[in-house]
Short mmCIF file of C-alpha atoms in Angstrom, two decimals:
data_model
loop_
_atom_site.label_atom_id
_atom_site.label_comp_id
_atom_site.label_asym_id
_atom_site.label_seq_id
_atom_site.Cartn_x
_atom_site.Cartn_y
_atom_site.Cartn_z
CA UNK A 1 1.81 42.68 160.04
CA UNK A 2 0.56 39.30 158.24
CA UNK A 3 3.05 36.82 157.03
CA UNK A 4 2.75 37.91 153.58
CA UNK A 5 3.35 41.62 154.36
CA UNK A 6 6.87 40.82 156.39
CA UNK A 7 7.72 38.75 153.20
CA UNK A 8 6.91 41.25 150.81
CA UNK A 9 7.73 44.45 152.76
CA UNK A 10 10.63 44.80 150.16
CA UNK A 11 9.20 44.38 147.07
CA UNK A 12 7.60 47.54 144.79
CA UNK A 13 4.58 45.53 144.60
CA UNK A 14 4.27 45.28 148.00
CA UNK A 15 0.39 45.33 149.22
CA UNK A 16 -0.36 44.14 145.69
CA UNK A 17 -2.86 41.03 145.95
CA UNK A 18 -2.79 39.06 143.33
CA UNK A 19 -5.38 35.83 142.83
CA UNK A 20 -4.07 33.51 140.10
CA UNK A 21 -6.32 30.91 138.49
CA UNK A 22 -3.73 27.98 138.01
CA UNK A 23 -2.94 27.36 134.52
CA UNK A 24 0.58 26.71 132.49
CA UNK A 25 2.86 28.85 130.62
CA UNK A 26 2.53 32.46 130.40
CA UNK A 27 0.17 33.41 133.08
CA UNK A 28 1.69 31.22 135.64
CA UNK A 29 4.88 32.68 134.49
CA UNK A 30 3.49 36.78 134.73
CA UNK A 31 2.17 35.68 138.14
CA UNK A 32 5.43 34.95 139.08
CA UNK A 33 7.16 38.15 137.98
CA UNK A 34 4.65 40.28 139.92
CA UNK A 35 5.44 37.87 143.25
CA UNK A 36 8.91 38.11 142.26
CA UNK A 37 8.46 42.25 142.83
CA UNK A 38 6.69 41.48 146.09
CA UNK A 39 3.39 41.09 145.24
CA UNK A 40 0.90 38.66 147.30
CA UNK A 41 0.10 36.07 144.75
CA UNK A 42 -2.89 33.19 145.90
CA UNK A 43 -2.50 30.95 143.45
CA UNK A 44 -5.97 28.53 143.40
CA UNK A 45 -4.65 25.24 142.21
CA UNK A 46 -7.55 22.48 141.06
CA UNK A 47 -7.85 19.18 142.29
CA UNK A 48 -5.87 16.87 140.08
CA UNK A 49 -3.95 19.75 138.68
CA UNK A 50 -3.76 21.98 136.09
CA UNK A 51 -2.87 19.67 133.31
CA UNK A 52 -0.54 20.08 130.64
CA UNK A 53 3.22 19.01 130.79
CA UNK A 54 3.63 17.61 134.38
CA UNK A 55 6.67 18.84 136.83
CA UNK A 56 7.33 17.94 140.24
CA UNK A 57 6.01 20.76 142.20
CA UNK A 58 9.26 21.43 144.21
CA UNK A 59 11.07 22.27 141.02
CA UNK A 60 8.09 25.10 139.12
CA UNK A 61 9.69 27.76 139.35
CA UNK A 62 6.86 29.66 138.11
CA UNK A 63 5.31 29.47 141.58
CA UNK A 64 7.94 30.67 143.60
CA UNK A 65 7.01 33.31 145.87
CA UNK A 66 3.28 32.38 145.51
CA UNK A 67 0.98 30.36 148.10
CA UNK A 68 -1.82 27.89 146.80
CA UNK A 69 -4.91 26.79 147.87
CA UNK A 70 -6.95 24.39 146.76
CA UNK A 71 -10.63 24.65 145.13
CA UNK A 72 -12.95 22.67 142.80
CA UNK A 73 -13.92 25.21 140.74
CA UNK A 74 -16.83 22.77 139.22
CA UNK A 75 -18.50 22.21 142.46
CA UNK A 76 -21.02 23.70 144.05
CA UNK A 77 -19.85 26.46 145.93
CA UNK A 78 -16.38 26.95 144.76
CA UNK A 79 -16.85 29.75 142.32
CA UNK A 80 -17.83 31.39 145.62
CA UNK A 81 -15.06 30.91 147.88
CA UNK A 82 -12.87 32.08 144.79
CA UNK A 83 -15.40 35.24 144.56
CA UNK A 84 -14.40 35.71 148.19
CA UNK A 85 -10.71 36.25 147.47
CA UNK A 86 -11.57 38.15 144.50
CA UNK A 87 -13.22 40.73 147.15
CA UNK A 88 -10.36 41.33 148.73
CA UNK A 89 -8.02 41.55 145.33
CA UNK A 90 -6.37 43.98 142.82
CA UNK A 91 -5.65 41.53 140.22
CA UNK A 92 -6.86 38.40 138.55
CA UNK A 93 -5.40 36.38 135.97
CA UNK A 94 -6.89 33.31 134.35
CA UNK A 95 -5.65 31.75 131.19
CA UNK A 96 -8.83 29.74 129.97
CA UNK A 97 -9.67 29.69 126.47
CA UNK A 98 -12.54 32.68 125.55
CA UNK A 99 -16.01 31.68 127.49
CA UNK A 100 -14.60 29.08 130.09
CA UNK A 101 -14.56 31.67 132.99
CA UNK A 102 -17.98 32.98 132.19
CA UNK A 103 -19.30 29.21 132.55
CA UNK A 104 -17.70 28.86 135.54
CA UNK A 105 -18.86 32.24 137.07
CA UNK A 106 -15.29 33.79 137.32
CA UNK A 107 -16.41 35.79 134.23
CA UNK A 108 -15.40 39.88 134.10
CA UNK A 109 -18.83 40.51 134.80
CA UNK A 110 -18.95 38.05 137.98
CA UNK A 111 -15.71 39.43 138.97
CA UNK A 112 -15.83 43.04 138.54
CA UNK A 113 -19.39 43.44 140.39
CA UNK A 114 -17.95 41.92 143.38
CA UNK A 115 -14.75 44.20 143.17
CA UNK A 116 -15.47 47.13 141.23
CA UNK A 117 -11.81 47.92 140.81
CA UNK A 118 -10.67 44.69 139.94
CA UNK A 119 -7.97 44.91 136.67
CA UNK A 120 -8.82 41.26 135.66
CA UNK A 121 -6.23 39.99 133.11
CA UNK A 122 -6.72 36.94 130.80
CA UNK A 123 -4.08 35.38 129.38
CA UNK A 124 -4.57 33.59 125.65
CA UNK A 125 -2.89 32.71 122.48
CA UNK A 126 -5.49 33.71 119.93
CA UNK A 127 -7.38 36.82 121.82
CA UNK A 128 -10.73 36.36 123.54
CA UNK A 129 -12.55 36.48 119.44
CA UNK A 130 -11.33 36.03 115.79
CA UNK A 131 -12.26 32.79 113.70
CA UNK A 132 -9.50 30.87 116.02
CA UNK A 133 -9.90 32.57 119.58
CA UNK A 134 -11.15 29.22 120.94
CA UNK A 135 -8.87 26.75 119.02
CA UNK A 136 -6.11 25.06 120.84
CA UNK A 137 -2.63 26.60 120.23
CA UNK A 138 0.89 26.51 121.89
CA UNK A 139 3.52 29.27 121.40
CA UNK A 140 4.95 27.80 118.25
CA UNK A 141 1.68 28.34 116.15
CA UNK A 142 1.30 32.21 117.55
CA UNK A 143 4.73 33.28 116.63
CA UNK A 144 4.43 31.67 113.00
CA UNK A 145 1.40 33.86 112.09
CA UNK A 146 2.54 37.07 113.50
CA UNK A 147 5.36 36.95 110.89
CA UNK A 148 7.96 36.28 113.41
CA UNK A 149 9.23 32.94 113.49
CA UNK A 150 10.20 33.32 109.73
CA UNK A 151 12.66 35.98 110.52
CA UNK A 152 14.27 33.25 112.57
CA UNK A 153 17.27 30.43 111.04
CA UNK A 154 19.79 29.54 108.16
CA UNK A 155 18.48 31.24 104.63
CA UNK A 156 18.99 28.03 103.72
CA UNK A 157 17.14 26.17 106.07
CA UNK A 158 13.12 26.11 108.23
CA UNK A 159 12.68 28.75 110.20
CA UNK A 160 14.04 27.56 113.87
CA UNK A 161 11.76 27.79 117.10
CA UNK A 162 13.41 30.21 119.87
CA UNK A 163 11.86 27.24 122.62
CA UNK A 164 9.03 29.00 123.64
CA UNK A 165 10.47 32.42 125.27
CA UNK A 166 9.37 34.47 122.19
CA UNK A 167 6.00 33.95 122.02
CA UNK A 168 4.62 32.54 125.73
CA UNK A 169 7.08 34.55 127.39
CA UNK A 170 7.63 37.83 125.62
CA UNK A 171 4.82 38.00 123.49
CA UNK A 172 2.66 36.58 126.28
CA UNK A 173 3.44 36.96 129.59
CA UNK A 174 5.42 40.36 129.82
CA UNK A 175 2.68 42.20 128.03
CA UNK A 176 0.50 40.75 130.69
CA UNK A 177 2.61 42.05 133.33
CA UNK A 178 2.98 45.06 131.69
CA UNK A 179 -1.12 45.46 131.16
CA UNK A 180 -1.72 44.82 134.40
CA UNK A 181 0.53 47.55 135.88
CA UNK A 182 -0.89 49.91 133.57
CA UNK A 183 -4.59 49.00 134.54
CA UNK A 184 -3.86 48.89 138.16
CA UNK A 185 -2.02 52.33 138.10
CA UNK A 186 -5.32 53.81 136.28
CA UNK A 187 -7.34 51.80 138.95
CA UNK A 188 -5.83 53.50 141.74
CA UNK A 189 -5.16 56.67 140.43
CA UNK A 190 -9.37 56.58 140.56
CA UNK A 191 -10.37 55.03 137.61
CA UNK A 192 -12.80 52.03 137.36
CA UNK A 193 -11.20 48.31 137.46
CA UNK A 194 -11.19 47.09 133.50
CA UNK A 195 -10.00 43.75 131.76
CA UNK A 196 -6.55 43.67 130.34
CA UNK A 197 -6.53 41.07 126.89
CA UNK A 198 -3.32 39.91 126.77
CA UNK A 199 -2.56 37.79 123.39
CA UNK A 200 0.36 36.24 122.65
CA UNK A 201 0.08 36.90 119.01
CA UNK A 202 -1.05 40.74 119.61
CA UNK A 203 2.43 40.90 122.29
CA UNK A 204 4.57 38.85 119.38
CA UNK A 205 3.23 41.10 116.61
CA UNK A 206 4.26 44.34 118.64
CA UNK A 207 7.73 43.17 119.69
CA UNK A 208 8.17 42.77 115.08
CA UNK A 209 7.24 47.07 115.38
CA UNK A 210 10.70 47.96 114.47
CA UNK A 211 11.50 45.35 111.97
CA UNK A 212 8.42 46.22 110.17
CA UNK A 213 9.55 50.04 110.18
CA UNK A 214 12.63 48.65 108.52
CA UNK A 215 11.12 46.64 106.25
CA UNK A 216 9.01 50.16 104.97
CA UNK A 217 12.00 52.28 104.51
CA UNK A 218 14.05 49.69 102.47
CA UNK A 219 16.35 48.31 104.88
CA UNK A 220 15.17 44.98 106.01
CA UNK A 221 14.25 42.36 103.23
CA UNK A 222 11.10 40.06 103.97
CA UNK A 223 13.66 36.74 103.56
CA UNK A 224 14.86 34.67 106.54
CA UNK A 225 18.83 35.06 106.79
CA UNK A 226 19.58 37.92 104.61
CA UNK A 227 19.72 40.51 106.76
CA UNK A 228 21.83 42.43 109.33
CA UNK A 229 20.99 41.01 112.78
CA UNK A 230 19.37 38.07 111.39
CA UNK A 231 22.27 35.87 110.52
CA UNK A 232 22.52 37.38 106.98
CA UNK A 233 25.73 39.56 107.95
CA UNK A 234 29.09 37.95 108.89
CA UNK A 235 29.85 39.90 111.59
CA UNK A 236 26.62 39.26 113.36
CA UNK A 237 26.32 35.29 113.73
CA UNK A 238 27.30 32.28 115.46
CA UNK A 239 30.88 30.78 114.94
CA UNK A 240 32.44 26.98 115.87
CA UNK A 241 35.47 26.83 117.97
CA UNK A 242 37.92 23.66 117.24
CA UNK A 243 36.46 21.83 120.62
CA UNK A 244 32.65 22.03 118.73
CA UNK A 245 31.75 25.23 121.19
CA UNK A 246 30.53 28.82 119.96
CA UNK A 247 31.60 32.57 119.61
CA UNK A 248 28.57 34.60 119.45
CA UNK A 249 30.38 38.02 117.33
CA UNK A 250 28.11 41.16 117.11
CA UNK A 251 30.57 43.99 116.52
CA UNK A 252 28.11 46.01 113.82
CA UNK A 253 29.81 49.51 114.63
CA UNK A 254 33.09 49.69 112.92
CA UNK A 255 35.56 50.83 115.33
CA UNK A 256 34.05 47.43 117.18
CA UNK A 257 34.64 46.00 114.22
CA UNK A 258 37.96 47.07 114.00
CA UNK A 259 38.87 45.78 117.14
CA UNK A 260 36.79 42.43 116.76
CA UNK A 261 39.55 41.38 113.34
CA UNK A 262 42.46 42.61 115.30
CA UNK A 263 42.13 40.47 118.24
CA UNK A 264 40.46 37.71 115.88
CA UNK A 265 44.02 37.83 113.96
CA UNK A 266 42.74 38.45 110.34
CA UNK A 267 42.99 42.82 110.08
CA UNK A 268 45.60 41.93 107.33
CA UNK A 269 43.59 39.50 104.97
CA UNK A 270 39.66 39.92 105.76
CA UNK A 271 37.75 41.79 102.74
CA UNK A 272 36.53 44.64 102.76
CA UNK A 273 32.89 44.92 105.39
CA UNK A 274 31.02 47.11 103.20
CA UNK A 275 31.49 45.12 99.72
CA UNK A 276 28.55 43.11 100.55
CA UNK A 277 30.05 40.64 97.06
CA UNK A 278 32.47 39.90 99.36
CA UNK A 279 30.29 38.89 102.33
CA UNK A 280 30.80 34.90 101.95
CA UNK A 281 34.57 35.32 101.95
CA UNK A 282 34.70 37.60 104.94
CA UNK A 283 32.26 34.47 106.48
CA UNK A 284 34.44 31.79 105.70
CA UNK A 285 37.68 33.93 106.83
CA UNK A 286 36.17 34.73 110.12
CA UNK A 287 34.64 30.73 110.71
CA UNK A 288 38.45 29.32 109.52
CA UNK A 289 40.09 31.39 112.52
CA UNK A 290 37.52 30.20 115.01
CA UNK A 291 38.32 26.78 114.21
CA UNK A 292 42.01 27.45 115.33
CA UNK A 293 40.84 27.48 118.81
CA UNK A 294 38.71 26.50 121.67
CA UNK A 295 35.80 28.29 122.77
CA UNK A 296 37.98 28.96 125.98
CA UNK A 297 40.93 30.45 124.34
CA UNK A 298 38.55 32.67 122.21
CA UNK A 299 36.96 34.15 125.49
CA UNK A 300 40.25 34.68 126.59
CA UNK A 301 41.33 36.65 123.87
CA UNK A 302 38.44 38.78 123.18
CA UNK A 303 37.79 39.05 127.33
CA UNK A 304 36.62 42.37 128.34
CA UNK A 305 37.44 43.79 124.75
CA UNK A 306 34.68 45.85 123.23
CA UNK A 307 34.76 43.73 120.16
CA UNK A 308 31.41 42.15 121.15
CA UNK A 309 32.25 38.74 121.13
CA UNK A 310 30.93 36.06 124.03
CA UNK A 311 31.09 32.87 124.48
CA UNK A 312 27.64 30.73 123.74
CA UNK A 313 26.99 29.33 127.25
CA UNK A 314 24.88 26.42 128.34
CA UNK A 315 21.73 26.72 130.92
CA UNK A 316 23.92 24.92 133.13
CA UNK A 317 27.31 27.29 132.34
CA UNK A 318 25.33 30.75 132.32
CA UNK A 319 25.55 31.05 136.29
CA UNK A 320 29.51 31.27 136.79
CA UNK A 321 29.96 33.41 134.41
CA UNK A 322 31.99 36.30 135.73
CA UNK A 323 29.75 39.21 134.61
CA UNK A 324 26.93 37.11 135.64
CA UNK A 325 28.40 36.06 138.78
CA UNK A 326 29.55 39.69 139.87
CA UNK A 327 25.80 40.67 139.60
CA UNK A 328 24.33 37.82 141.00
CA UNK A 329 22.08 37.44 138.05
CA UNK A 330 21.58 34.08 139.12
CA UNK A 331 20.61 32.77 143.11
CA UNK A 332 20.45 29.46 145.11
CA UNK A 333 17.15 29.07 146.72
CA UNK A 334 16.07 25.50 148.40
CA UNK A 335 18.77 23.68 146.35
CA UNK A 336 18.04 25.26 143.01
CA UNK A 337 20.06 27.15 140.88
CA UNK A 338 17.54 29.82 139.19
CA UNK A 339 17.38 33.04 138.15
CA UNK A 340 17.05 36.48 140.27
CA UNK A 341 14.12 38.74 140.12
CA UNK A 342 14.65 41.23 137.41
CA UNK A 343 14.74 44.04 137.35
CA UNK A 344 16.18 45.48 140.32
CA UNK A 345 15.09 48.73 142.39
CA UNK A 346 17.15 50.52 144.72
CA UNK A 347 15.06 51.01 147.36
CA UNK A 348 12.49 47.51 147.06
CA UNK A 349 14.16 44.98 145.73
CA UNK A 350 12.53 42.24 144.87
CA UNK A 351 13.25 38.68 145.87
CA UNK A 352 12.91 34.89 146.14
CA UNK A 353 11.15 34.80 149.31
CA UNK A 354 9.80 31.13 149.17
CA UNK A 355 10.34 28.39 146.96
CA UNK A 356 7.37 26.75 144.48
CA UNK A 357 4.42 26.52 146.17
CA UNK A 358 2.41 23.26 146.46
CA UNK A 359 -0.73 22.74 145.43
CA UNK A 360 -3.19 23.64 148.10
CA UNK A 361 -0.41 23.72 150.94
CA UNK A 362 -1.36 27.69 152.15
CA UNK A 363 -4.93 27.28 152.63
CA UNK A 364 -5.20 28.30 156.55
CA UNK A 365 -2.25 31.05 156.09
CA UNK A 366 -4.18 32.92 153.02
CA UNK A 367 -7.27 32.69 155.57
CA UNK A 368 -6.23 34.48 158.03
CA UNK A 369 -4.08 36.65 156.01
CA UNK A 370 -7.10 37.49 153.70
CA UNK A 371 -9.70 37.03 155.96
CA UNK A 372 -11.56 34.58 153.95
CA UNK A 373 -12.91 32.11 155.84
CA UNK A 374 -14.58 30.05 152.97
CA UNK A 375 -11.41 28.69 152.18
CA UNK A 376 -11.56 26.53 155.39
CA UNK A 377 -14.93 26.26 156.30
CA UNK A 378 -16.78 24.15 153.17
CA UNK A 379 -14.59 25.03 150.37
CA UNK A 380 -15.10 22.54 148.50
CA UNK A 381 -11.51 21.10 147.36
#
């Protein structure tokens, strides 16, 4: 058994090889999910890097679990050494804007008649055509048009961007993931190889699905802030504690409710929950009690009450949090704190098997794991 297969054994993915053409953002970050479920993920790193916002690679955690090796796709020859690996593949995933593979003969077409059953995935904002397919665009811009990104802040404020987990993450890379399952399953099950289009507005625009259904039957108004899981209702928000932390309250059924204005102390004076007239009062009422105590003393009280109420935790906080803690949601792997592979399988779990790989540092292992050759013998890097 290679060095890859020991590592991977585990993982559901296992036997899955995986060739990644190094980008940032959302492919990187789907590669990583499908090594994080054991799959064998070459990620071909440029020389001089991928560009984009610049990280120590020790600390990208969206190449854990992957190996790298080096090539100049530009030069004479490289395409070739990367056709190699392709050979020998189930997936690819580049994240080039439309037409940048093609011209660098990593197209579909290059790809697929060297592996017939190839699911080649490409990773983009826009799509691979419409009028702005080949503009530039970060996650920001792609949630904005899909409708999203206004759902999302104060009524009486700009809409708020959720960093970018909504649209390069969720809209982007999970629907990659999910795409390339899919593809592979058909793949194997004896259908031909095929190219998953994975578009972060397309992925954004289906995670809206329900809200739109809403929106059709009356019960969800197209206005930021007014609605019931979108800051509009009182019981469904953000409140201040008197040391400046956060209560996040979500107790929409009412015997949750119930509980959630015992324990907060105000069952006795809080207005009625359906007179939505009286919706500002019951805000203020709730946000006045808050303010009577720390964000500690809150979490005491409402504890493991099913009132629905948590405290709003920092990055750093998140890990020691008991619930979190008891599952080991979060691991420590070469001196960083990160989080597990989700989600978990009973019989091949996945893992963090080796930490962020560095750029070109696995080119003999992947040859002799792969049996490609090219990679040491003239690639040219």
């Amino acid at each position: 058994m290679t060095v890859a297969e020991e590592e991977a054994a585990s993982g559901p993915l296992a036997g899955v090889r995986v060739v990644e053409l190094a980008g940032i953002g959302p492919g990187p970050f789907a590669a990583m999910v499908l090594a994080d479920l054991g799959a064998d993920v070459v990620r071909v790193d440029r020389p001089g890097g991928a560009g984009g916002l610049r990280i120590d690679p020790a600390y990208d955690l969206a190449n854990r679990n992957k190996r790298s090796v080096l090539i100049d796709l530009k030069a004479d020859g490289g395409a070739a050494v990367v056709l190699d690996l392709v050979e020998r593949a189930d997936i690819l995933i580049e994240g080039y804007r439309p037409g940048v593979a093609e011209k660098l003969g990593l197209g579909p077409d290059d790809c697929l008649a060297r592996n017939s059953k190839l699911v080649y995935g490409r990773m983009t904002g826009w799509g691979q055509e419409g009028p702005l397919a080949r503009t530039a665009g970060h996650d920001i811009g792609y949630i904005a048009v899909t409708g999203a990104l206004s759902m999302i802040g104060a009524a009486d404020g700009p809409p708020v961007a959720p960093v970018n987990l909504l649209g390069d993450y969720a809209g982007g890379s999970l629907y990659l993931v999910i795409g390339l399952l899919a593809a592979l399953h058909h793949a194997r099950a004896g259908g031909p190889g095929q190219v998953v289009d994975a578009a972060i507005v397309d992925g954004t625009a289906h995670l809206t699905a329900v809200t739109h259904g809403m929106m059709a039957a009356g019960g969800w108004r197209d206005q930021r802030g007014s609605n019931l899981l979108d800051g509009g209702c009182p019981f469904y928000g953000t409140y201040e504690t008197s040391d400046g932390g956060y209560m996040a309250v979500g107790p929409l059924e009412r015997k949750f409710y119930t509980e959630f204005i015992e324990l907060l102390g105000i069952a006795d004076q809080a207005p009625a929950r359906d007179d939505f007239d009286s919706w500002t009062a019951l805000r203020a009422a709730i946000a006045d009690r808050f303010k009577e105590r720390t964000r500690e003393e809150w979490t005491a009280v409402f504890g493991a009450s099913d009132a629905c109420v948590a405290p709003v935790l920092s990055l750093r906080e998140a890990p020691s949090h008991p619930q979190l803690a008891a599952r080991s949601t979060f691991l420590d792997h070469g001196g960083i704190t990160q989080p597990a592979p989700a989600p978990r399988f009973s019989a091949t779990p996945g893992a963090v098997r080796r930490a962020p790989a560095r750029p070109g540092a696995d080119a003999d292992e992947v040859a002799h794991d792969w049996g490609v050759t090219s990679l040491i013998e003239g690639n040219p890097s």
